[in-house]
Coordinates of C-alpha atoms in Angstrom, one line a residue:
Chain T
M1 CA -47.8 -13.2 18.9
K2 CA -46.8 -12.5 15.3
I3 CA -43.2 -11.4 15.0
G4 CA -41.5 -10.1 11.9
V5 CA -37.7 -10.0 11.7
L6 CA -35.9 -7.7 9.2
V7 CA -32.7 -9.3 7.9
K8 CA -30.1 -8.1 5.5
N9 CA -27.4 -9.8 3.5
V10 CA -24.1 -7.9 3.8
P11 CA -20.4 -8.3 3.4
D12 CA -18.8 -10.3 6.3
T13 CA -17.1 -8.1 9.0
E14 CA -13.7 -9.5 7.9
T15 CA -14.1 -8.2 4.4
K16 CA -11.4 -5.9 3.0
I17 CA -13.4 -3.2 1.2
R18 CA -11.9 -2.4 -2.2
L19 CA -13.4 0.3 -4.5
T20 CA -14.1 -0.4 -8.1
A21 CA -11.8 1.6 -10.6
D22 CA -14.7 4.0 -11.4
K23 CA -15.3 4.5 -7.6
Q24 CA -19.0 3.8 -8.2
G25 CA -19.1 0.8 -5.9
I26 CA -17.1 -1.9 -4.2
E27 CA -15.4 -4.9 -5.7
T28 CA -17.8 -7.8 -5.0
Q29 CA -15.5 -10.5 -6.4
G30 CA -14.5 -12.7 -3.5
V31 CA -16.7 -10.9 -1.0
K32 CA -18.4 -13.3 1.4
Y33 CA -22.0 -12.2 2.1
V34 CA -23.6 -13.1 5.4
M35 CA -26.5 -12.2 7.6
N36 CA -25.9 -8.7 9.0
T37 CA -24.3 -9.1 12.5
Y38 CA -27.0 -7.1 14.3
D39 CA -29.8 -9.0 12.6
E40 CA -28.6 -12.2 14.2
F41 CA -29.5 -10.7 17.6
A42 CA -32.9 -9.8 16.2
V43 CA -33.6 -13.4 14.9
E44 CA -32.3 -14.9 18.2
E45 CA -34.6 -12.6 20.2
A46 CA -37.6 -13.5 18.1
L47 CA -36.9 -17.2 18.6
K48 CA -36.5 -16.8 22.3
I49 CA -39.8 -15.0 22.6
R50 CA -41.5 -17.8 20.6
E51 CA -39.9 -20.5 22.9
R52 CA -40.9 -18.6 26.0
L53 CA -44.5 -18.1 25.0
Q54 CA -45.2 -21.6 23.5
D55 CA -48.5 -20.3 22.2
G56 CA -48.2 -20.6 18.5
T57 CA -46.2 -17.5 18.1
T58 CA -44.8 -17.2 14.6
V59 CA -41.5 -15.7 13.4
T60 CA -41.3 -14.4 9.8
A61 CA -38.0 -13.3 8.3
I62 CA -38.2 -10.5 5.7
T63 CA -35.6 -9.1 3.4
L64 CA -35.4 -6.8 0.4
G65 CA -32.7 -7.2 -2.3
P66 CA -31.5 -9.1 -5.3
E67 CA -31.4 -12.9 -5.6
R68 CA -28.2 -13.3 -3.4
V69 CA -30.0 -12.2 -0.3
V70 CA -32.2 -15.3 -0.3
E71 CA -29.2 -17.0 1.4
T72 CA -29.8 -14.8 4.5
L73 CA -33.4 -15.8 4.6
R74 CA -32.3 -19.5 4.5
T75 CA -30.0 -18.7 7.5
A76 CA -32.9 -17.2 9.4
L77 CA -35.0 -20.3 8.6
A78 CA -32.1 -22.6 9.6
M79 CA -31.9 -20.8 12.9
G80 CA -35.6 -21.5 13.4
A81 CA -37.8 -18.9 11.7
D82 CA -41.2 -20.2 10.6
E83 CA -41.5 -18.3 7.3
A84 CA -39.5 -16.1 5.0
I85 CA -40.5 -13.4 2.6
H86 CA -38.2 -12.1 -0.2
V87 CA -39.1 -8.6 -1.5
D88 CA -37.5 -8.1 -4.8
D89 CA -38.1 -6.4 -8.1
P90 CA -35.8 -4.8 -10.6
A91 CA -37.6 -1.5 -10.0
F92 CA -36.3 -1.5 -6.4
E93 CA -32.7 -1.1 -7.5
G94 CA -30.9 1.9 -6.1
G95 CA -33.5 2.7 -3.5
D96 CA -32.4 4.4 -0.3
S97 CA -33.4 3.4 3.3
L98 CA -36.4 5.6 3.6
T99 CA -37.8 4.3 0.3
N100 CA -37.1 0.7 1.1
A101 CA -38.8 1.1 4.4
R102 CA -41.9 2.3 2.7
I103 CA -41.8 -0.9 0.5
I104 CA -41.4 -3.1 3.5
A105 CA -44.2 -1.3 5.2
R106 CA -46.5 -2.3 2.3
V107 CA -45.5 -6.0 2.7
V108 CA -45.9 -6.2 6.5
E109 CA -48.9 -4.0 7.0
P110 CA -51.5 -6.7 6.0
M111 CA -49.6 -9.3 8.2
G112 CA -50.8 -7.6 11.4
L113 CA -47.5 -8.1 13.2
D114 CA -47.3 -7.4 16.9
L115 CA -43.6 -6.9 17.0
I116 CA -41.0 -6.2 14.3
L117 CA -37.3 -6.8 15.2
G118 CA -34.3 -5.7 13.2
G119 CA -30.6 -5.0 13.6
K120 CA -29.5 -1.6 14.9
Q121 CA -28.0 -0.9 11.5
G122 CA -26.8 -2.7 8.4
I123 CA -23.0 -3.0 8.4
D124 CA -22.9 -2.1 4.7
Y125 CA -24.4 1.3 4.4
D126 CA -24.6 1.9 8.1
A127 CA -27.6 4.2 7.6
A128 CA -29.5 2.9 10.7
Q129 CA -32.8 4.2 9.2
T130 CA -35.0 1.2 8.2
C131 CA -36.4 0.2 11.6
S132 CA -37.4 3.8 12.6
A133 CA -38.8 4.6 9.1
L134 CA -40.8 1.4 9.1
A135 CA -42.3 2.3 12.6
E136 CA -43.2 5.7 11.2
A137 CA -44.8 4.2 8.1
L138 CA -46.8 1.7 10.2
G139 CA -47.6 4.4 12.9
T140 CA -46.2 2.1 15.7
A141 CA -43.9 2.7 18.6
Q142 CA -40.2 2.3 18.2
A143 CA -37.2 1.6 20.4
L144 CA -33.7 1.5 18.9
I145 CA -30.4 0.0 20.0
A146 CA -32.0 -2.5 22.4
V147 CA -29.7 -4.5 24.8
E148 CA -32.5 -5.9 27.0
L149 CA -36.2 -6.6 26.7
K150 CA -38.3 -7.1 29.8
W151 CA -41.9 -8.2 29.1
S152 CA -45.0 -7.4 31.1
E153 CA -47.1 -10.2 32.3
D154 CA -49.7 -9.9 29.5
N155 CA -46.9 -9.6 26.9
Q156 CA -48.6 -6.5 25.5
S157 CA -45.9 -4.1 26.6
L158 CA -42.3 -4.3 27.5
E159 CA -39.4 -2.3 28.9
V160 CA -36.5 -1.9 26.5
R161 CA -33.1 -1.0 27.7
R162 CA -31.4 1.0 25.0
R163 CA -27.9 2.3 24.7
I164 CA -27.3 6.0 24.7
E165 CA -24.2 8.1 25.4
G166 CA -22.8 7.4 28.8
G167 CA -25.7 5.1 29.9
D168 CA -28.9 3.4 29.1
E169 CA -32.4 4.5 28.6
I170 CA -35.3 2.4 29.9
V171 CA -38.1 2.8 27.5
H172 CA -41.6 1.7 28.2
V173 CA -43.0 0.3 24.9
K174 CA -46.6 -0.7 24.0
L175 CA -47.1 -3.1 21.2
P176 CA -47.3 -3.0 18.2
A177 CA -43.7 -1.8 18.0
V178 CA -40.5 -1.9 16.0
I179 CA -37.3 -2.6 18.0
S180 CA -33.8 -2.6 16.7
C181 CA -31.2 -4.8 18.3
E182 CA -27.7 -4.2 19.6
K183 CA -24.9 -6.5 20.5
G184 CA -25.3 -7.7 24.1
L185 CA -29.0 -8.4 23.7
N186 CA -28.4 -12.2 23.5
E187 CA -26.1 -14.8 22.1
P188 CA -27.3 -15.8 18.7
R189 CA -27.5 -19.5 18.1
Y190 CA -25.9 -21.4 15.3
A191 CA -28.1 -23.1 12.8
S192 CA -28.2 -26.9 13.5
L193 CA -27.5 -29.3 10.6
P194 CA -31.1 -30.6 10.6
G195 CA -32.2 -26.9 10.7
I196 CA -30.1 -26.2 7.6
M197 CA -31.5 -29.2 5.8
K198 CA -35.1 -28.2 6.7
A199 CA -34.5 -24.6 5.7
K200 CA -33.4 -25.7 2.2
K201 CA -36.8 -27.2 1.5
K202 CA -38.9 -24.4 2.9
E203 CA -40.8 -22.3 0.5
I204 CA -39.8 -18.6 0.3
K205 CA -42.6 -16.2 -0.5
K206 CA -41.8 -13.7 -3.1
V207 CA -43.3 -10.2 -3.3
D208 CA -42.6 -7.9 -6.2
L209 CA -43.6 -4.4 -7.3
T210 CA -47.2 -5.4 -8.2
G211 CA -47.4 -7.3 -4.9
V212 CA -46.6 -4.2 -2.8
G213 CA -49.0 -2.1 -4.9
L214 CA -46.6 0.9 -5.5
D215 CA -45.8 2.7 -8.7
S216 CA -42.3 2.2 -10.1
A217 CA -41.7 6.0 -9.8
E218 CA -42.2 5.7 -6.0
V219 CA -39.5 3.0 -5.5
G220 CA -35.8 2.4 -6.3
A221 CA -33.6 5.2 -7.4
S222 CA -36.4 7.2 -8.9
G223 CA -38.4 7.1 -5.7
S224 CA -35.5 8.0 -3.5
A225 CA -34.5 11.5 -2.4
T226 CA -30.8 10.7 -2.0
R227 CA -28.3 9.1 -4.3
V228 CA -24.8 7.8 -3.8
V229 CA -22.6 9.6 -6.4
G230 CA -19.4 7.8 -5.6
Y231 CA -17.2 6.2 -3.0
S232 CA -13.8 7.3 -1.7
P233 CA -11.2 5.4 0.3
L234 CA -10.1 6.3 3.8
S235 CA -7.5 9.1 3.9
E236 CA -3.9 8.1 4.5
R237 CA -2.6 8.6 8.0
P238 CA 0.8 10.3 8.5
E239 CA 3.8 8.0 9.0
C240 CA 4.3 6.8 12.6
R241 CA 7.1 8.2 14.6
I242 CA 8.5 5.4 16.8
L243 CA 10.0 6.8 20.0
E244 CA 13.1 5.0 21.1
G245 CA 15.2 5.1 24.3
E246 CA 14.6 4.6 28.0
P247 CA 10.9 4.5 29.0
V248 CA 11.1 7.6 31.1
E249 CA 12.8 9.5 28.3
I250 CA 10.4 8.2 25.6
V251 CA 7.4 9.3 27.6
K252 CA 9.0 12.7 28.3
E253 CA 9.4 13.2 24.5
L254 CA 5.9 11.9 23.8
V255 CA 4.4 14.4 26.3
R256 CA 6.4 17.2 24.7
A257 CA 5.4 16.2 21.2
L258 CA 1.7 15.9 22.1
R259 CA 1.8 19.4 23.6
E260 CA 4.2 21.3 21.3
D261 CA 4.0 19.6 17.9
A262 CA 0.6 18.0 17.8
K263 CA -0.9 20.6 20.1
V264 CA -3.6 18.2 21.5
L265 CA -2.9 18.9 25.2
Chain N
M1 CA -39.5 26.7 1.4
T2 CA -37.1 29.2 2.9
N3 CA -33.3 29.1 2.5
D4 CA -32.9 28.6 6.2
I5 CA -31.4 25.8 8.3
L6 CA -33.0 24.4 11.4
V7 CA -30.8 22.8 14.1
F8 CA -32.5 20.4 16.4
A9 CA -31.0 21.1 19.8
E10 CA -30.4 18.1 22.0
V11 CA -31.1 18.8 25.7
R12 CA -30.2 16.3 28.4
E13 CA -31.0 16.9 32.0
G14 CA -31.9 20.5 31.1
S15 CA -28.5 21.3 29.6
F16 CA -27.7 22.3 26.0
K17 CA -25.3 19.7 24.6
R18 CA -22.0 20.7 23.0
I19 CA -23.1 19.0 19.7
N20 CA -25.7 21.7 19.2
A21 CA -23.0 24.4 18.9
E22 CA -21.1 22.1 16.5
L23 CA -24.3 21.8 14.4
V24 CA -24.7 25.6 14.4
S25 CA -21.1 25.9 13.2
A26 CA -21.8 23.4 10.3
A27 CA -25.1 25.2 9.5
S28 CA -23.4 28.6 9.4
V29 CA -21.1 27.5 6.6
L30 CA -24.1 26.1 4.6
V31 CA -26.4 29.1 5.1
D32 CA -23.7 31.5 3.9
K33 CA -24.1 29.7 0.5
L34 CA -27.8 29.5 0.8
G35 CA -28.4 33.0 1.9
G36 CA -30.6 32.1 4.9
V37 CA -30.4 32.1 8.7
V38 CA -29.9 29.4 11.3
H39 CA -32.9 28.6 13.5
I40 CA -32.7 26.3 16.5
A41 CA -35.5 24.1 17.8
V42 CA -35.6 23.3 21.5
L43 CA -38.1 20.7 22.7
G44 CA -38.8 19.4 26.2
G45 CA -40.4 19.9 29.6
A46 CA -38.0 22.1 31.7
V47 CA -35.9 23.7 28.9
D48 CA -35.8 27.4 29.9
G49 CA -32.0 27.3 30.5
A50 CA -31.4 25.6 27.2
V51 CA -33.7 28.1 25.4
E52 CA -31.6 31.0 26.7
E53 CA -28.4 29.2 25.5
A54 CA -29.9 28.6 22.1
R55 CA -30.9 32.3 21.8
S56 CA -27.2 33.2 21.9
Y57 CA -26.3 30.9 19.0
A58 CA -29.3 31.3 16.5
T59 CA -29.1 34.0 13.8
G60 CA -32.8 33.3 13.1
K61 CA -35.3 32.3 15.7
V62 CA -35.4 29.8 18.5
Y63 CA -38.5 27.6 18.1
V64 CA -39.6 26.3 21.4
V65 CA -42.0 23.4 22.0
K66 CA -42.5 23.2 25.8
S67 CA -44.8 20.7 27.3
D68 CA -45.1 18.3 30.2
V69 CA -45.6 15.6 27.6
L70 CA -42.0 16.1 26.6
D71 CA -40.6 15.8 30.1
S72 CA -39.2 12.5 29.1
Y73 CA -38.0 11.7 25.7
S74 CA -40.3 9.9 23.3
T75 CA -39.7 9.4 19.6
Q76 CA -43.4 10.1 18.8
G77 CA -43.7 13.1 21.1
F78 CA -40.6 14.8 19.9
A79 CA -41.3 13.9 16.2
S80 CA -44.7 15.5 16.6
G81 CA -43.3 18.6 18.2
L82 CA -40.6 19.0 15.5
E83 CA -43.1 18.4 12.8
A84 CA -45.1 21.4 14.2
V85 CA -41.9 23.5 14.2
L86 CA -41.2 22.5 10.5
K87 CA -44.6 23.9 9.6
E88 CA -43.9 27.2 11.2
C89 CA -40.3 27.5 10.1
D90 CA -40.2 25.8 6.6
P91 CA -36.5 25.3 6.5
A92 CA -34.5 23.9 3.5
I93 CA -32.3 21.8 5.7
V94 CA -32.6 20.3 9.2
L95 CA -29.5 19.2 11.1
F96 CA -29.3 16.7 13.9
G97 CA -26.4 15.3 15.9
A98 CA -25.6 11.7 15.0
T99 CA -26.3 10.8 18.7
A100 CA -28.7 8.2 20.1
M101 CA -31.4 10.9 20.3
G102 CA -30.6 12.6 17.0
K103 CA -30.6 9.3 15.1
D104 CA -33.7 8.1 16.8
L105 CA -35.6 11.3 16.0
S106 CA -34.2 12.3 12.5
T107 CA -35.4 9.2 10.7
R108 CA -38.9 9.4 12.1
V109 CA -39.2 13.1 11.2
A110 CA -37.6 12.7 7.7
A111 CA -39.9 9.7 6.9
R112 CA -43.0 11.7 8.1
A113 CA -42.0 14.8 6.1
R114 CA -41.3 12.6 3.0
G115 CA -37.9 14.3 2.9
S116 CA -34.3 13.0 2.5
L117 CA -32.0 11.9 5.2
M118 CA -28.3 11.2 5.4
T119 CA -27.1 9.8 8.7
D120 CA -23.7 9.9 10.4
C121 CA -22.2 12.5 8.1
T122 CA -18.6 13.7 8.5
E123 CA -18.8 16.5 5.8
L124 CA -21.7 18.6 4.5
D125 CA -21.9 21.0 1.6
V126 CA -24.6 22.6 -0.6
E127 CA -24.4 22.8 -4.4
D128 CA -27.2 23.9 -6.8
G129 CA -29.8 23.5 -4.1
A130 CA -28.7 20.0 -3.3
L131 CA -27.3 18.9 0.1
K132 CA -24.0 16.9 -0.4
A133 CA -22.6 14.7 2.3
K134 CA -19.6 12.5 2.9
R135 CA -20.5 9.6 5.3
P136 CA -18.6 6.5 6.3
V137 CA -19.9 3.2 5.0
Y138 CA -19.0 -0.5 5.5
S139 CA -18.3 0.2 9.2
G140 CA -15.9 3.0 8.3
K141 CA -13.9 1.1 5.7
A142 CA -14.8 3.6 3.0
Y143 CA -16.7 6.8 2.5
A144 CA -19.8 7.4 0.3
D145 CA -20.5 10.7 -1.3
V146 CA -24.2 11.2 -1.2
I147 CA -26.4 14.0 -2.7
T148 CA -30.1 14.8 -2.4
T149 CA -32.0 14.5 -5.6
K150 CA -35.4 16.0 -4.8
A151 CA -36.7 19.4 -3.8
T152 CA -38.2 18.0 -0.6
I153 CA -36.9 19.0 2.8
K154 CA -33.3 17.8 3.4
M155 CA -32.1 16.3 6.7
A156 CA -28.8 15.1 7.9
S157 CA -27.2 13.9 11.1
L158 CA -23.6 15.0 11.8
R159 CA -21.0 13.1 13.9
P160 CA -19.8 14.8 17.0
N161 CA -16.3 16.3 17.3
I162 CA -16.0 17.2 13.5
Y163 CA -17.0 20.9 13.4
P164 CA -15.7 23.2 16.1
A165 CA -18.4 24.6 18.5
A166 CA -19.8 27.9 17.1
Q167 CA -19.1 31.2 18.7
K168 CA -22.1 32.9 20.3
T169 CA -23.5 35.7 18.1
G170 CA -23.4 38.3 20.8
N171 CA -27.2 38.8 20.4
L172 CA -30.2 37.1 21.7
A173 CA -32.5 35.6 19.1
D174 CA -36.3 35.9 19.3
V175 CA -38.3 33.0 20.6
A176 CA -41.2 31.5 18.8
E177 CA -43.4 29.3 20.9
V178 CA -45.0 26.3 19.1
S179 CA -47.7 24.2 20.7
L180 CA -47.4 20.4 20.8
P181 CA -50.0 18.6 18.7
I182 CA -49.9 15.3 20.5
T183 CA -51.1 14.0 23.8
L184 CA -49.6 11.4 26.1
D185 CA -52.1 8.6 25.2
Q186 CA -51.0 8.8 21.6
I187 CA -47.4 7.9 22.5
G188 CA -46.6 4.2 22.4
A189 CA -43.0 4.3 23.7
M190 CA -41.6 6.7 26.3
V191 CA -38.3 6.9 28.3
K192 CA -39.1 6.2 32.0
E193 CA -35.6 6.1 33.4
I194 CA -32.0 6.9 32.4
V195 CA -29.4 4.7 34.0
V196 CA -26.0 6.3 34.0
T197 CA -23.3 3.7 33.5
S198 CA -20.2 5.8 33.1
A199 CA -20.5 8.0 36.1
G200 CA -18.3 11.0 35.9
R201 CA -16.8 9.9 32.6
K202 CA -17.8 11.0 29.2
D203 CA -19.1 8.5 26.7
V204 CA -16.3 7.5 24.2
T205 CA -18.3 9.1 21.3
E206 CA -18.2 12.4 23.1
A207 CA -14.7 12.4 24.6
E208 CA -11.9 14.6 23.4
I209 CA -9.3 12.1 24.7
I210 CA -9.6 8.3 24.9
V211 CA -7.3 5.9 26.6
A212 CA -8.1 2.4 25.2
G213 CA -7.0 -1.1 26.1
G214 CA -6.8 -4.4 24.4
R215 CA -6.7 -8.0 25.4
S216 CA -3.1 -7.6 26.6
L217 CA -4.5 -5.8 29.7
K218 CA -5.2 -9.4 30.8
S219 CA -7.9 -8.6 33.4
E220 CA -10.7 -6.2 34.3
D221 CA -8.6 -5.2 37.3
N222 CA -5.7 -4.2 35.1
F223 CA -7.9 -1.7 33.3
K224 CA -7.4 0.4 36.5
I225 CA -4.1 1.6 35.2
L226 CA -5.8 3.0 32.1
E227 CA -8.5 4.6 34.4
E228 CA -5.8 6.3 36.3
L229 CA -4.2 7.8 33.1
A230 CA -7.7 8.7 31.9
D231 CA -8.5 10.5 35.2
V232 CA -5.4 12.7 34.9
L233 CA -6.2 13.6 31.3
G234 CA -10.0 13.9 31.8
A235 CA -10.3 11.2 29.2
S236 CA -12.7 8.4 28.5
V237 CA -11.7 4.7 28.6
G238 CA -12.3 2.6 25.5
A239 CA -11.6 -1.0 24.8
S240 CA -11.1 -3.3 21.8
R241 CA -13.6 -6.1 21.0
A242 CA -11.1 -8.7 22.2
A243 CA -11.0 -7.0 25.7
V244 CA -14.8 -6.7 25.8
D245 CA -15.3 -10.3 24.7
A246 CA -12.8 -11.4 27.4
G247 CA -15.0 -9.6 30.0
Y248 CA -12.3 -6.9 30.9
A249 CA -14.5 -4.0 29.9
P250 CA -18.3 -3.4 29.2
H251 CA -19.6 -3.3 25.7
S252 CA -20.6 0.4 26.1
R253 CA -16.8 1.1 25.9
Q254 CA -16.1 -1.0 22.8
V255 CA -14.5 1.0 20.0
G256 CA -14.8 -0.4 16.4
Q257 CA -17.1 -2.5 14.4
T258 CA -19.9 -3.9 16.5
G259 CA -18.9 -1.1 19.0
K260 CA -18.7 2.6 18.7
V261 CA -17.1 4.9 16.3
V262 CA -15.0 7.6 18.0
N263 CA -13.4 10.8 16.8
P264 CA -11.3 12.3 19.6
K265 CA -8.4 14.7 19.5
L266 CA -6.2 12.1 21.1
Y267 CA -6.5 8.3 21.1
I268 CA -4.0 6.4 23.2
A269 CA -4.1 2.7 22.2
C270 CA -2.6 0.5 24.9
G271 CA -1.9 -3.1 24.0
I272 CA -4.2 -3.0 21.0
S273 CA -2.8 -4.8 18.0
G274 CA -5.0 -2.9 15.5
A275 CA -7.3 -5.4 13.8
I276 CA -9.3 -3.8 11.0
Q277 CA -12.5 -4.1 13.0
H278 CA -10.9 -1.8 15.7
L279 CA -9.2 0.6 13.3
V280 CA -12.4 1.5 11.5
G281 CA -13.8 2.8 14.8
M282 CA -10.9 5.1 15.7
R283 CA -9.0 5.9 12.6
T284 CA -10.3 9.4 12.2
S285 CA -8.9 10.4 15.6
K286 CA -6.7 13.5 15.2
V287 CA -3.7 12.0 16.9
I288 CA -3.1 8.4 17.7
V289 CA -0.5 7.1 20.1
A290 CA 0.1 3.3 20.1
I291 CA 1.8 1.3 22.8
N292 CA 2.5 -2.3 22.0
K293 CA 5.1 -4.9 22.7
D294 CA 4.9 -6.2 19.1
P295 CA 6.8 -3.9 16.7
N296 CA 4.9 -5.4 13.8
A297 CA 1.5 -4.7 15.2
P298 CA -0.7 -3.1 12.5
I299 CA -1.7 -0.3 14.9
F300 CA 1.7 1.3 14.3
Q301 CA 0.8 1.8 10.6
H302 CA -2.0 4.1 11.7
A303 CA -0.5 5.9 14.7
N304 CA 1.2 9.2 14.8
Y305 CA 3.5 8.2 17.7
G306 CA 4.5 4.7 18.6
I307 CA 6.1 3.2 21.6
V308 CA 7.3 -0.4 21.3
G309 CA 7.2 -1.6 24.9
D310 CA 5.3 -3.0 27.8
L311 CA 2.2 -1.0 28.6
F312 CA 2.3 -2.1 32.2
E313 CA 5.7 -0.2 32.4
I314 CA 4.9 2.7 30.1
V315 CA 1.3 3.7 31.1
P316 CA 2.1 4.4 34.8
I317 CA 5.1 6.6 33.7
M318 CA 2.7 8.5 31.4
T319 CA 0.2 9.0 34.2
Q320 CA 3.0 10.4 36.4
Q321 CA 4.4 12.7 33.8
F322 CA 1.0 14.0 32.6
K323 CA 0.1 14.6 36.2
E324 CA 3.3 16.7 36.7
L325 CA 2.7 18.6 33.4
L326 CA -0.9 19.4 34.1
A327 CA -0.1 20.5 37.7
S328 CA 2.5 22.9 36.5

C-alpha cells in the first residue's frame, strides 16, 4: 500500500497568541512551532498500517509551507516515515485551504496513493478543509474525524468510525480514500534518538510552482477566493461576581441571579 | 447568479435539525441587504416531514433531492445532489451548519464549485457583494476577519447556538424536485450505521446548558453528581482534558483544544481550574458559573459567577435547589 500523510507545522498548543500591532497577524517571536497535534495521529496510524502489513508499504509525509515547516517533515521521518515532500514556492504565499489542497492534489496525483491520512484540522487556522478538498480534487472517497479504522481482509476497504454530534458514524470506505484523524485514534509514538539521527540525513524532496504545473495566478493569494483582512482578540468577559456565605445561601443566590439577572433559566 | 441564499438543511433520523432554523435566521439578515430570498435544500431518503418543516421557513423555494441512494449519508452522494440543486437555484451564498455533516459536505461542494468557503463562522455579513465572516482561529485564542475576493459562489458554515432560530413565515414555500445525478456504485464511502453514545443527552456542541467537570472529580463514578445536576437542568455533561485523560469521562465530552468548542447559554464549570486549552473551548458561553476550591484558579477570571468551595458539597445543593425551582 502507498500511504501519504499530510502534516502541518503550527504553533504549539501551549502558545499564548498575541496579535501584531497592525492586527494583520500574530507575533511569531518566541512561538514554538511543532507538528499539528492531529497530524501526529495520522502519522502514527500510517506507521501502524505499514507495520501490520509488512509488505513493502511506504509512508510519505507531505507538507506545504515556508522553510520552517521542514522541521515537521523531519519529525515525521524521525517517527518512521519513509519519505518526505516539501511543497514550497513564494507564489504559494497567502493561499487559502481550498487553493492549497489543489496544489497538494497536483503533487500526490502522480504518486498513485491508496490512502491519504491527515489531521482533522490544523490548530492554527482551524479551517478543517484540506483533507476533504483534496479528496474532491482527486475524486476519491473521504471520511473525516476518524477515531477507529477497521480493515477488510484484502485491505482494499475499511470501516471508519467517525465522531458526530452525540455519537459515532460507521462509514464503509473503499480505497483510494482520504481520511482525517481525531484524538483517540491511537497513541502517537515519540521519535527515537536513532530515528532522529537518521531523519537528519534523509533527503527531502522539494516541489515548487513549476513542479506542480500550475500558473501563479491559480495559487497563493491571487488564486484564492478568500482573504484574511485582519485579526481581533477575544472579547473581554464581564468581571466575576464571587458569591460568599453559607453554601445553601450561596446556591440560593446563584439560582436567583441565573433566573432573574442573567435570565438563562 | 441570483442574489439568493441557499440553506443546506441537515436532517437526522428524518427530523429537521434546530441549526437549520438558525441558518435561516442568519440568511434572512444577509438577504435583506442582497435583495434576494432564502431557499432551503433538503436531501435524503425519507425526508417528507423535513420538507414540510422547511416549507414553513423558506421565503424562496424548498429544493428537494429525494432518493434511496441518500437513505444513508455519503459525502459524494450528498455533494452530487447539492451540486444539482446549485445548478437549478444559482444562489450567491450557501450556508451550512458547522456540524459534522455540514463541515463534511461544505468543503466537498465548495471545492467542486470552485467557490469560496469559510468554516466555523461566528458572524456573517455582506458588503459590496463580498461575504464577510468572523471565525475563531488558533483554537479559539483569536478571531480572523475573512472576506471573499472573487465573484464565484460563496459558502460558509456557521456555528450552532449563535443566531436565534428563525420564526416560521406563516406560508408554505413551493417545492422544486431535483433529481440525483449519481448512482450507488459511484460512491466510495457511505455511512452504514450510527452508534448513539450519549443516549438521551444532547451533544455538548448542541446543548443550551452544560455541566462540566475537571480532574478534581477524582473518578468516573463521581461524575454521577454532575449527571444528576445535568438531568435536572436538561443539560449536557462536559469534561476538561485532564478529566478525559484520567479516564473519568469519554473524549466525546471533552471541551477545549483537542476537544469540542461549545457555545451554550449556561456553562457550569465544576472543579475546572481553567487552563487556556479549556478556556478556548467554552469562553463564548453566555453565562459561566465556576465552582472551585482554589480562589486563584484562572477560571474565575472568565466566569460571571464564582463559588469558592468544594464541588462535592455545592453541586448536590444546586441539584436540590434547581429541582425545587423547576418543580414550582
